[in-house]
Amino acid sequence: AQSVSQHNHHVILSEAASLELGCNYSYGGTVNLFWYVQYPGQHLQLLLKYFSGDPLVKGIKGFEAEFIKSKFSFNLRKPSVQWSDTAEYFCAVNVGSYGGSQGNLIFGKGTKLSVKP
Amino acid sequence: GAGVSQTPSNKVTEKGKYVELRCDPISGHTALYWYRQSLGQGPEFLIYFQGTGAADDSGLPNDRFFAVRPEGSVSTLKIQRTERGDSAVYLCASSLHRTETYNEQFFGPGTRLTVL
């Protein structure tokens, strides 16, 4: 069965520090990859997605992620975090061909990010 | 426009009771998903509807769980003989269903179920 691993449970950073959150998935076929964010008291929101093409994808609020197929990884990065980035971040996988979000997402356990002002 | 709504926002029940959780998707979204998020975990897939029919119910943990979507819009997740282990946040998401393109899943706020 497919699974998603997020390496860090809780990350604490000071403002302006750089961020990298790890995500690895287990599936040998075509996957679609996502990062979702949940700000305190809010719904899950899509941060960015990868289907094909350029393995470096840019999302909202200055976030980016790099797909490395050989490492089965899709790490999330941001060069300089802000206090408002405090949230929980979830990596997710959807198995299928291009545009194949016709089925369920498989989520990691999430990483809580706390940014100190 | 309005997003995905879920009611109730919180539900406390006793072990053995029956509960119903409701999801109102975004208007025009034909795909609807239910997920369950236990404490310290990511959302876990339960069931996916395309229109009125359950296209994939492989995530339902056992036969105490059942979901319906009779008119292809509102969906109800039903849990019989609730157990303490059913305590979790139940999330609903909806999306369009266009072929050959990505269909973003939009999540609701969830229903927090507590079984005493």
PDB file of C-alpha atoms in Angstrom:
ATOM      1  CA  ALA A   1       0.000   0.000   0.000  1.00  0.00           C
ATOM      2  CA  GLN A   2       1.115   3.526  -0.646  1.00  0.00           C
ATOM      3  CA  SER A   3       2.323   5.574   2.299  1.00  0.00           C
ATOM      4  CA  VAL A   4       3.692   9.027   2.999  1.00  0.00           C
ATOM      5  CA  SER A   5       6.332   9.819   5.617  1.00  0.00           C
ATOM      6  CA  GLN A   6       7.000  13.218   7.086  1.00  0.00           C
ATOM      7  CA  HIS A   7      10.219  13.246   9.036  1.00  0.00           C
ATOM      8  CA  ASN A   8       9.618  16.045  11.485  1.00  0.00           C
ATOM      9  CA  HIS A   9       6.753  16.156  13.934  1.00  0.00           C
ATOM     10  CA  HIS A  10       7.384  19.677  15.219  1.00  0.00           C
ATOM     11  CA  VAL A  11       9.752  22.311  13.865  1.00  0.00           C
ATOM     12  CA  ILE A  12      10.475  25.550  15.715  1.00  0.00           C
ATOM     13  CA  LEU A  13      12.152  28.405  13.857  1.00  0.00           C
ATOM     14  CA  SER A  14      12.796  32.068  14.333  1.00  0.00           C
ATOM     15  CA  GLU A  15      11.503  34.556  11.784  1.00  0.00           C
ATOM     16  CA  ALA A  16      13.701  34.875   8.679  1.00  0.00           C
ATOM     17  CA  ALA A  17      15.120  31.379   9.132  1.00  0.00           C
ATOM     18  CA  SER A  18      14.998  29.011   6.175  1.00  0.00           C
ATOM     19  CA  LEU A  19      12.604  26.086   6.181  1.00  0.00           C
ATOM     20  CA  GLU A  20      12.777  22.622   4.733  1.00  0.00           C
ATOM     21  CA  LEU A  21      10.188  19.980   5.587  1.00  0.00           C
ATOM     22  CA  GLY A  22      10.848  16.459   4.440  1.00  0.00           C
ATOM     23  CA  CYS A  23       8.357  14.185   2.694  1.00  0.00           C
ATOM     24  CA  ASN A  24       8.915  10.721   1.271  1.00  0.00           C
ATOM     25  CA  TYR A  25       6.382   8.454  -0.339  1.00  0.00           C
ATOM     26  CA  SER A  26       6.331   4.783  -1.178  1.00  0.00           C
ATOM     27  CA  TYR A  27       4.968   3.984  -4.614  1.00  0.00           C
ATOM     28  CA  GLY A  28       6.833   3.053  -7.739  1.00  0.00           C
ATOM     29  CA  GLY A  29       4.371   4.286 -10.333  1.00  0.00           C
ATOM     30  CA  THR A  30       3.028   7.664 -11.400  1.00  0.00           C
ATOM     31  CA  VAL A  31       2.108   9.891  -8.508  1.00  0.00           C
ATOM     32  CA  ASN A  32       0.673  13.340  -8.043  1.00  0.00           C
ATOM     33  CA  LEU A  33       2.144  15.183  -5.075  1.00  0.00           C
ATOM     34  CA  PHE A  34       0.697  17.872  -2.855  1.00  0.00           C
ATOM     35  CA  TRP A  35       1.445  19.997   0.152  1.00  0.00           C
ATOM     36  CA  TYR A  36      -1.498  21.184   2.218  1.00  0.00           C
ATOM     37  CA  VAL A  37      -1.424  23.710   5.043  1.00  0.00           C
ATOM     38  CA  GLN A  38      -3.750  24.135   7.995  1.00  0.00           C
ATOM     39  CA  TYR A  39      -3.476  27.469   9.783  1.00  0.00           C
ATOM     40  CA  PRO A  40      -4.753  27.569  13.368  1.00  0.00           C
ATOM     41  CA  GLY A  41      -8.543  27.405  13.374  1.00  0.00           C
ATOM     42  CA  GLN A  42      -8.795  27.136   9.595  1.00  0.00           C
ATOM     43  CA  HIS A  43      -9.512  24.498   6.959  1.00  0.00           C
ATOM     44  CA  LEU A  44      -6.930  22.483   5.091  1.00  0.00           C
ATOM     45  CA  GLN A  45      -5.765  24.480   2.067  1.00  0.00           C
ATOM     46  CA  LEU A  46      -3.693  23.493  -0.941  1.00  0.00           C
ATOM     47  CA  LEU A  47      -0.226  25.053  -0.852  1.00  0.00           C
ATOM     48  CA  LEU A  48       1.204  23.562  -4.036  1.00  0.00           C
ATOM     49  CA  LYS A  49       1.042  20.530  -6.305  1.00  0.00           C
ATOM     50  CA  TYR A  50       3.151  18.539  -8.742  1.00  0.00           C
ATOM     51  CA  PHE A  51       1.942  16.377 -11.617  1.00  0.00           C
ATOM     52  CA  SER A  52       4.667  16.426 -14.234  1.00  0.00           C
ATOM     53  CA  GLY A  53       7.200  18.687 -15.895  1.00  0.00           C
ATOM     54  CA  ASP A  54       9.568  20.939 -13.960  1.00  0.00           C
ATOM     55  CA  PRO A  55      10.301  19.133 -10.688  1.00  0.00           C
ATOM     56  CA  LEU A  56      10.613  22.451  -8.856  1.00  0.00           C
ATOM     57  CA  VAL A  57       7.137  23.793  -8.211  1.00  0.00           C
ATOM     58  CA  LYS A  58       6.192  27.093  -6.702  1.00  0.00           C
ATOM     59  CA  GLY A  59       3.151  27.614  -4.538  1.00  0.00           C
ATOM     60  CA  ILE A  60       1.488  30.373  -2.631  1.00  0.00           C
ATOM     61  CA  LYS A  61       3.165  32.579  -0.033  1.00  0.00           C
ATOM     62  CA  GLY A  62       6.703  31.969  -1.276  1.00  0.00           C
ATOM     63  CA  PHE A  63       6.711  28.209  -0.731  1.00  0.00           C
ATOM     64  CA  GLU A  64       8.277  25.811  -3.196  1.00  0.00           C
ATOM     65  CA  ALA A  65       8.832  22.074  -3.360  1.00  0.00           C
ATOM     66  CA  GLU A  66      11.181  19.844  -5.291  1.00  0.00           C
ATOM     67  CA  PHE A  67      10.243  16.429  -6.623  1.00  0.00           C
ATOM     68  CA  ILE A  68      13.222  14.039  -6.679  1.00  0.00           C
ATOM     69  CA  LYS A  69      11.981  10.856  -8.276  1.00  0.00           C
ATOM     70  CA  SER A  70      15.089   8.797  -7.449  1.00  0.00           C
ATOM     71  CA  LYS A  71      14.636   9.593  -3.768  1.00  0.00           C
ATOM     72  CA  PHE A  72      10.823   9.344  -3.740  1.00  0.00           C
ATOM     73  CA  SER A  73      10.857  12.760  -2.086  1.00  0.00           C
ATOM     74  CA  PHE A  74       8.893  15.980  -2.309  1.00  0.00           C
ATOM     75  CA  ASN A  75      10.412  18.356   0.226  1.00  0.00           C
ATOM     76  CA  LEU A  76       8.846  21.714   1.015  1.00  0.00           C
ATOM     77  CA  ARG A  77      11.036  24.808   1.296  1.00  0.00           C
ATOM     78  CA  LYS A  78      10.810  28.483   2.052  1.00  0.00           C
ATOM     79  CA  PRO A  79      13.882  30.736   2.168  1.00  0.00           C
ATOM     80  CA  SER A  80      12.648  33.016   4.943  1.00  0.00           C
ATOM     81  CA  VAL A  81       9.724  32.134   7.204  1.00  0.00           C
ATOM     82  CA  GLN A  82       7.365  34.585   8.846  1.00  0.00           C
ATOM     83  CA  TRP A  83       5.381  34.353  12.057  1.00  0.00           C
ATOM     84  CA  SER A  84       2.249  33.969   9.908  1.00  0.00           C
ATOM     85  CA  ASP A  85       3.612  30.680   8.523  1.00  0.00           C
ATOM     86  CA  THR A  86       2.886  29.038  11.876  1.00  0.00           C
ATOM     87  CA  ALA A  87       0.648  26.141  10.887  1.00  0.00           C
ATOM     88  CA  GLU A  88       0.533  22.400  10.334  1.00  0.00           C
ATOM     89  CA  TYR A  89       1.826  21.160   6.984  1.00  0.00           C
ATOM     90  CA  PHE A  90       0.723  17.922   5.349  1.00  0.00           C
ATOM     91  CA  CYS A  91       2.309  16.149   2.416  1.00  0.00           C
ATOM     92  CA  ALA A  92      -0.084  14.055   0.311  1.00  0.00           C
ATOM     93  CA  VAL A  93       0.031  11.687  -2.635  1.00  0.00           C
ATOM     94  CA  ASN A  94      -2.552  10.729  -5.207  1.00  0.00           C
ATOM     95  CA  VAL A  95      -1.826   7.746  -7.397  1.00  0.00           C
ATOM     96  CA  GLY A  96      -2.645   7.999 -11.060  1.00  0.00           C
ATOM     97  CA  SER A  97      -1.894   9.559 -14.397  1.00  0.00           C
ATOM     98  CA  TYR A  98      -1.708  13.256 -15.189  1.00  0.00           C
ATOM     99  CA  GLY A  99      -4.609  15.188 -13.731  1.00  0.00           C
ATOM    100  CA  GLY A 100      -5.637  12.073 -11.904  1.00  0.00           C
ATOM    101  CA  SER A 101      -7.123  13.582  -8.833  1.00  0.00           C
ATOM    102  CA  GLN A 102     -10.263  11.578  -9.285  1.00  0.00           C
ATOM    103  CA  GLY A 103      -9.544   9.593  -6.198  1.00  0.00           C
ATOM    104  CA  ASN A 104      -8.383   9.833  -2.672  1.00  0.00           C
ATOM    105  CA  LEU A 105      -5.361  11.565  -1.211  1.00  0.00           C
ATOM    106  CA  ILE A 106      -2.926   9.697   1.043  1.00  0.00           C
ATOM    107  CA  PHE A 107      -1.593  12.034   3.714  1.00  0.00           C
ATOM    108  CA  GLY A 108       1.459  12.036   5.918  1.00  0.00           C
ATOM    109  CA  LYS A 109       1.119  12.610   9.644  1.00  0.00           C
ATOM    110  CA  GLY A 110       1.871  16.301   9.328  1.00  0.00           C
ATOM    111  CA  THR A 111       4.551  18.640  10.623  1.00  0.00           C
ATOM    112  CA  LYS A 112       3.735  21.456  13.018  1.00  0.00           C
ATOM    113  CA  LEU A 113       5.712  24.577  12.297  1.00  0.00           C
ATOM    114  CA  SER A 114       6.039  27.199  15.013  1.00  0.00           C
ATOM    115  CA  VAL A 115       7.705  30.464  14.009  1.00  0.00           C
ATOM    116  CA  LYS A 116       8.911  32.691  16.845  1.00  0.00           C
ATOM    117  CA  PRO A 117       8.642  36.428  16.205  1.00  0.00           C
TER     118      PRO A 117
ATOM    119  CA  GLY B   1     -18.995  31.590  -3.010  1.00  0.00           C
ATOM    120  CA  ALA B   2     -19.657  29.343  -0.060  1.00  0.00           C
ATOM    121  CA  GLY B   3     -17.155  26.657   0.750  1.00  0.00           C
ATOM    122  CA  VAL B   4     -17.727  23.140   2.000  1.00  0.00           C
ATOM    123  CA  SER B   5     -19.792  23.168   5.173  1.00  0.00           C
ATOM    124  CA  GLN B   6     -20.105  20.434   7.778  1.00  0.00           C
ATOM    125  CA  THR B   7     -22.541  20.020  10.632  1.00  0.00           C
ATOM    126  CA  PRO B   8     -22.385  19.705  13.510  1.00  0.00           C
ATOM    127  CA  SER B   9     -19.004  21.227  14.246  1.00  0.00           C
ATOM    128  CA  ASN B  10     -18.789  19.179  17.426  1.00  0.00           C
ATOM    129  CA  LYS B  11     -20.591  16.013  18.458  1.00  0.00           C
ATOM    130  CA  VAL B  12     -20.292  14.268  21.790  1.00  0.00           C
ATOM    131  CA  THR B  13     -21.941  10.903  22.124  1.00  0.00           C
ATOM    132  CA  GLU B  14     -21.850   7.835  24.301  1.00  0.00           C
ATOM    133  CA  LYS B  15     -20.362   4.507  23.368  1.00  0.00           C
ATOM    134  CA  GLY B  16     -22.867   2.386  21.493  1.00  0.00           C
ATOM    135  CA  LYS B  17     -24.933   5.270  20.133  1.00  0.00           C
ATOM    136  CA  TYR B  18     -25.644   6.094  16.488  1.00  0.00           C
ATOM    137  CA  VAL B  19     -24.423   9.350  14.913  1.00  0.00           C
ATOM    138  CA  GLU B  20     -24.883  11.150  11.614  1.00  0.00           C
ATOM    139  CA  LEU B  21     -22.474  13.711  10.259  1.00  0.00           C
ATOM    140  CA  ARG B  22     -23.466  15.986   7.394  1.00  0.00           C
ATOM    141  CA  CYS B  23     -21.460  17.497   4.560  1.00  0.00           C
ATOM    142  CA  ASP B  24     -22.667  20.192   2.182  1.00  0.00           C
ATOM    143  CA  PRO B  25     -20.257  20.425  -0.772  1.00  0.00           C
ATOM    144  CA  ILE B  26     -19.508  23.404  -2.955  1.00  0.00           C
ATOM    145  CA  SER B  27     -22.334  23.893  -5.430  1.00  0.00           C
ATOM    146  CA  GLY B  28     -21.620  22.107  -8.696  1.00  0.00           C
ATOM    147  CA  HIS B  29     -18.977  19.788  -7.266  1.00  0.00           C
ATOM    148  CA  THR B  30     -19.858  16.251  -8.266  1.00  0.00           C
ATOM    149  CA  ALA B  31     -17.012  14.553  -6.398  1.00  0.00           C
ATOM    150  CA  LEU B  32     -17.216  14.275  -2.613  1.00  0.00           C
ATOM    151  CA  TYR B  33     -14.748  12.697  -0.193  1.00  0.00           C
ATOM    152  CA  TRP B  34     -14.838  11.769   3.484  1.00  0.00           C
ATOM    153  CA  TYR B  35     -11.651  11.572   5.527  1.00  0.00           C
ATOM    154  CA  ARG B  36     -11.005  10.895   9.214  1.00  0.00           C
ATOM    155  CA  GLN B  37      -8.240  12.607  11.156  1.00  0.00           C
ATOM    156  CA  SER B  38      -7.273  11.093  14.478  1.00  0.00           C
ATOM    157  CA  LEU B  39      -5.138  12.980  16.978  1.00  0.00           C
ATOM    158  CA  GLY B  40      -1.565  13.353  15.766  1.00  0.00           C
ATOM    159  CA  GLN B  41      -2.309  11.822  12.376  1.00  0.00           C
ATOM    160  CA  GLY B  42      -2.960  13.078   8.889  1.00  0.00           C
ATOM    161  CA  PRO B  43      -6.373  12.736   7.264  1.00  0.00           C
ATOM    162  CA  GLU B  44      -7.197   9.150   6.330  1.00  0.00           C
ATOM    163  CA  PHE B  45      -9.449   8.394   3.365  1.00  0.00           C
ATOM    164  CA  LEU B  46     -12.830   6.806   4.059  1.00  0.00           C
ATOM    165  CA  ILE B  47     -15.054   7.028   0.976  1.00  0.00           C
ATOM    166  CA  TYR B  48     -15.373   8.849  -2.348  1.00  0.00           C
ATOM    167  CA  PHE B  49     -18.613   9.669  -4.183  1.00  0.00           C
ATOM    168  CA  GLN B  50     -18.954  10.543  -7.808  1.00  0.00           C
ATOM    169  CA  GLY B  51     -22.470  11.889  -8.087  1.00  0.00           C
ATOM    170  CA  THR B  52     -24.832   9.709  -6.080  1.00  0.00           C
ATOM    171  CA  GLY B  53     -22.754   6.555  -6.114  1.00  0.00           C
ATOM    172  CA  ALA B  54     -19.833   5.516  -3.957  1.00  0.00           C
ATOM    173  CA  ALA B  55     -16.975   5.150  -6.431  1.00  0.00           C
ATOM    174  CA  ASP B  56     -14.535   3.949  -3.773  1.00  0.00           C
ATOM    175  CA  ASP B  57     -15.449   2.912  -0.229  1.00  0.00           C
ATOM    176  CA  SER B  58     -12.255   1.001   0.463  1.00  0.00           C
ATOM    177  CA  GLY B  59     -11.328   3.255   3.369  1.00  0.00           C
ATOM    178  CA  LEU B  60     -14.375   2.541   5.516  1.00  0.00           C
ATOM    179  CA  PRO B  61     -12.933   0.715   8.534  1.00  0.00           C
ATOM    180  CA  ASN B  62     -15.825  -1.703   9.100  1.00  0.00           C
ATOM    181  CA  ASP B  63     -19.525  -2.188   8.500  1.00  0.00           C
ATOM    182  CA  ARG B  64     -20.485   0.195  11.311  1.00  0.00           C
ATOM    183  CA  PHE B  65     -19.610   3.025   8.935  1.00  0.00           C
ATOM    184  CA  PHE B  66     -21.870   3.940   6.048  1.00  0.00           C
ATOM    185  CA  ALA B  67     -22.309   7.030   3.880  1.00  0.00           C
ATOM    186  CA  VAL B  68     -24.969   8.186   1.468  1.00  0.00           C
ATOM    187  CA  ARG B  69     -25.399  10.944  -1.061  1.00  0.00           C
ATOM    188  CA  PRO B  70     -28.926  10.369  -2.399  1.00  0.00           C
ATOM    189  CA  GLU B  71     -29.266  13.439  -4.603  1.00  0.00           C
ATOM    190  CA  GLY B  72     -25.646  13.918  -5.574  1.00  0.00           C
ATOM    191  CA  SER B  73     -25.151  16.922  -3.335  1.00  0.00           C
ATOM    192  CA  VAL B  74     -25.349  16.680   0.465  1.00  0.00           C
ATOM    193  CA  SER B  75     -23.750  13.607   1.989  1.00  0.00           C
ATOM    194  CA  THR B  76     -24.283  11.979   5.371  1.00  0.00           C
ATOM    195  CA  LEU B  77     -21.738   9.784   7.112  1.00  0.00           C
ATOM    196  CA  LYS B  78     -23.436   7.373   9.498  1.00  0.00           C
ATOM    197  CA  ILE B  79     -21.719   5.527  12.314  1.00  0.00           C
ATOM    198  CA  GLN B  80     -23.549   2.795  14.204  1.00  0.00           C
ATOM    199  CA  ARG B  81     -22.674   1.467  17.660  1.00  0.00           C
ATOM    200  CA  THR B  82     -19.986   4.067  18.148  1.00  0.00           C
ATOM    201  CA  GLU B  83     -16.774   3.095  19.924  1.00  0.00           C
ATOM    202  CA  ARG B  84     -14.235   5.266  21.750  1.00  0.00           C
ATOM    203  CA  GLY B  85     -11.778   4.622  18.923  1.00  0.00           C
ATOM    204  CA  ASP B  86     -14.123   6.417  16.515  1.00  0.00           C
ATOM    205  CA  SER B  87     -13.277   9.724  18.216  1.00  0.00           C
ATOM    206  CA  ALA B  88     -11.649  11.911  15.561  1.00  0.00           C
ATOM    207  CA  VAL B  89     -12.238  14.875  13.296  1.00  0.00           C
ATOM    208  CA  TYR B  90     -14.254  13.828  10.252  1.00  0.00           C
ATOM    209  CA  LEU B  91     -13.394  15.908   7.204  1.00  0.00           C
ATOM    210  CA  CYS B  92     -15.341  16.305   4.022  1.00  0.00           C
ATOM    211  CA  ALA B  93     -13.910  17.565   0.733  1.00  0.00           C
ATOM    212  CA  SER B  94     -15.444  18.221  -2.653  1.00  0.00           C
ATOM    213  CA  SER B  95     -14.143  18.819  -6.145  1.00  0.00           C
ATOM    214  CA  LEU B  96     -15.217  19.176  -9.724  1.00  0.00           C
ATOM    215  CA  HIS B  97     -14.861  16.107 -11.919  1.00  0.00           C
ATOM    216  CA  ARG B  98     -13.246  17.236 -15.129  1.00  0.00           C
ATOM    217  CA  THR B  99     -11.291  14.659 -17.096  1.00  0.00           C
ATOM    218  CA  GLU B 100      -7.655  15.188 -18.106  1.00  0.00           C
ATOM    219  CA  THR B 101      -7.141  18.019 -15.690  1.00  0.00           C
ATOM    220  CA  TYR B 102      -6.489  18.457 -12.021  1.00  0.00           C
ATOM    221  CA  ASN B 103      -9.484  18.792  -9.725  1.00  0.00           C
ATOM    222  CA  GLU B 104      -8.530  20.420  -6.447  1.00  0.00           C
ATOM    223  CA  GLN B 105     -10.185  19.019  -3.357  1.00  0.00           C
ATOM    224  CA  PHE B 106     -11.629  21.752  -1.143  1.00  0.00           C
ATOM    225  CA  PHE B 107     -11.922  20.792   2.499  1.00  0.00           C
ATOM    226  CA  GLY B 108     -14.571  21.670   5.035  1.00  0.00           C
ATOM    227  CA  PRO B 109     -13.910  22.615   8.678  1.00  0.00           C
ATOM    228  CA  GLY B 110     -14.616  19.122   9.929  1.00  0.00           C
ATOM    229  CA  THR B 111     -16.831  17.614  12.623  1.00  0.00           C
ATOM    230  CA  ARG B 112     -15.064  16.745  15.856  1.00  0.00           C
ATOM    231  CA  LEU B 113     -16.631  13.523  17.163  1.00  0.00           C
ATOM    232  CA  THR B 114     -16.013  12.507  20.757  1.00  0.00           C
ATOM    233  CA  VAL B 115     -17.247   9.131  21.957  1.00  0.00           C
ATOM    234  CA  LEU B 116     -17.352   8.854  25.738  1.00  0.00           C
TER     235      LEU B 116
END
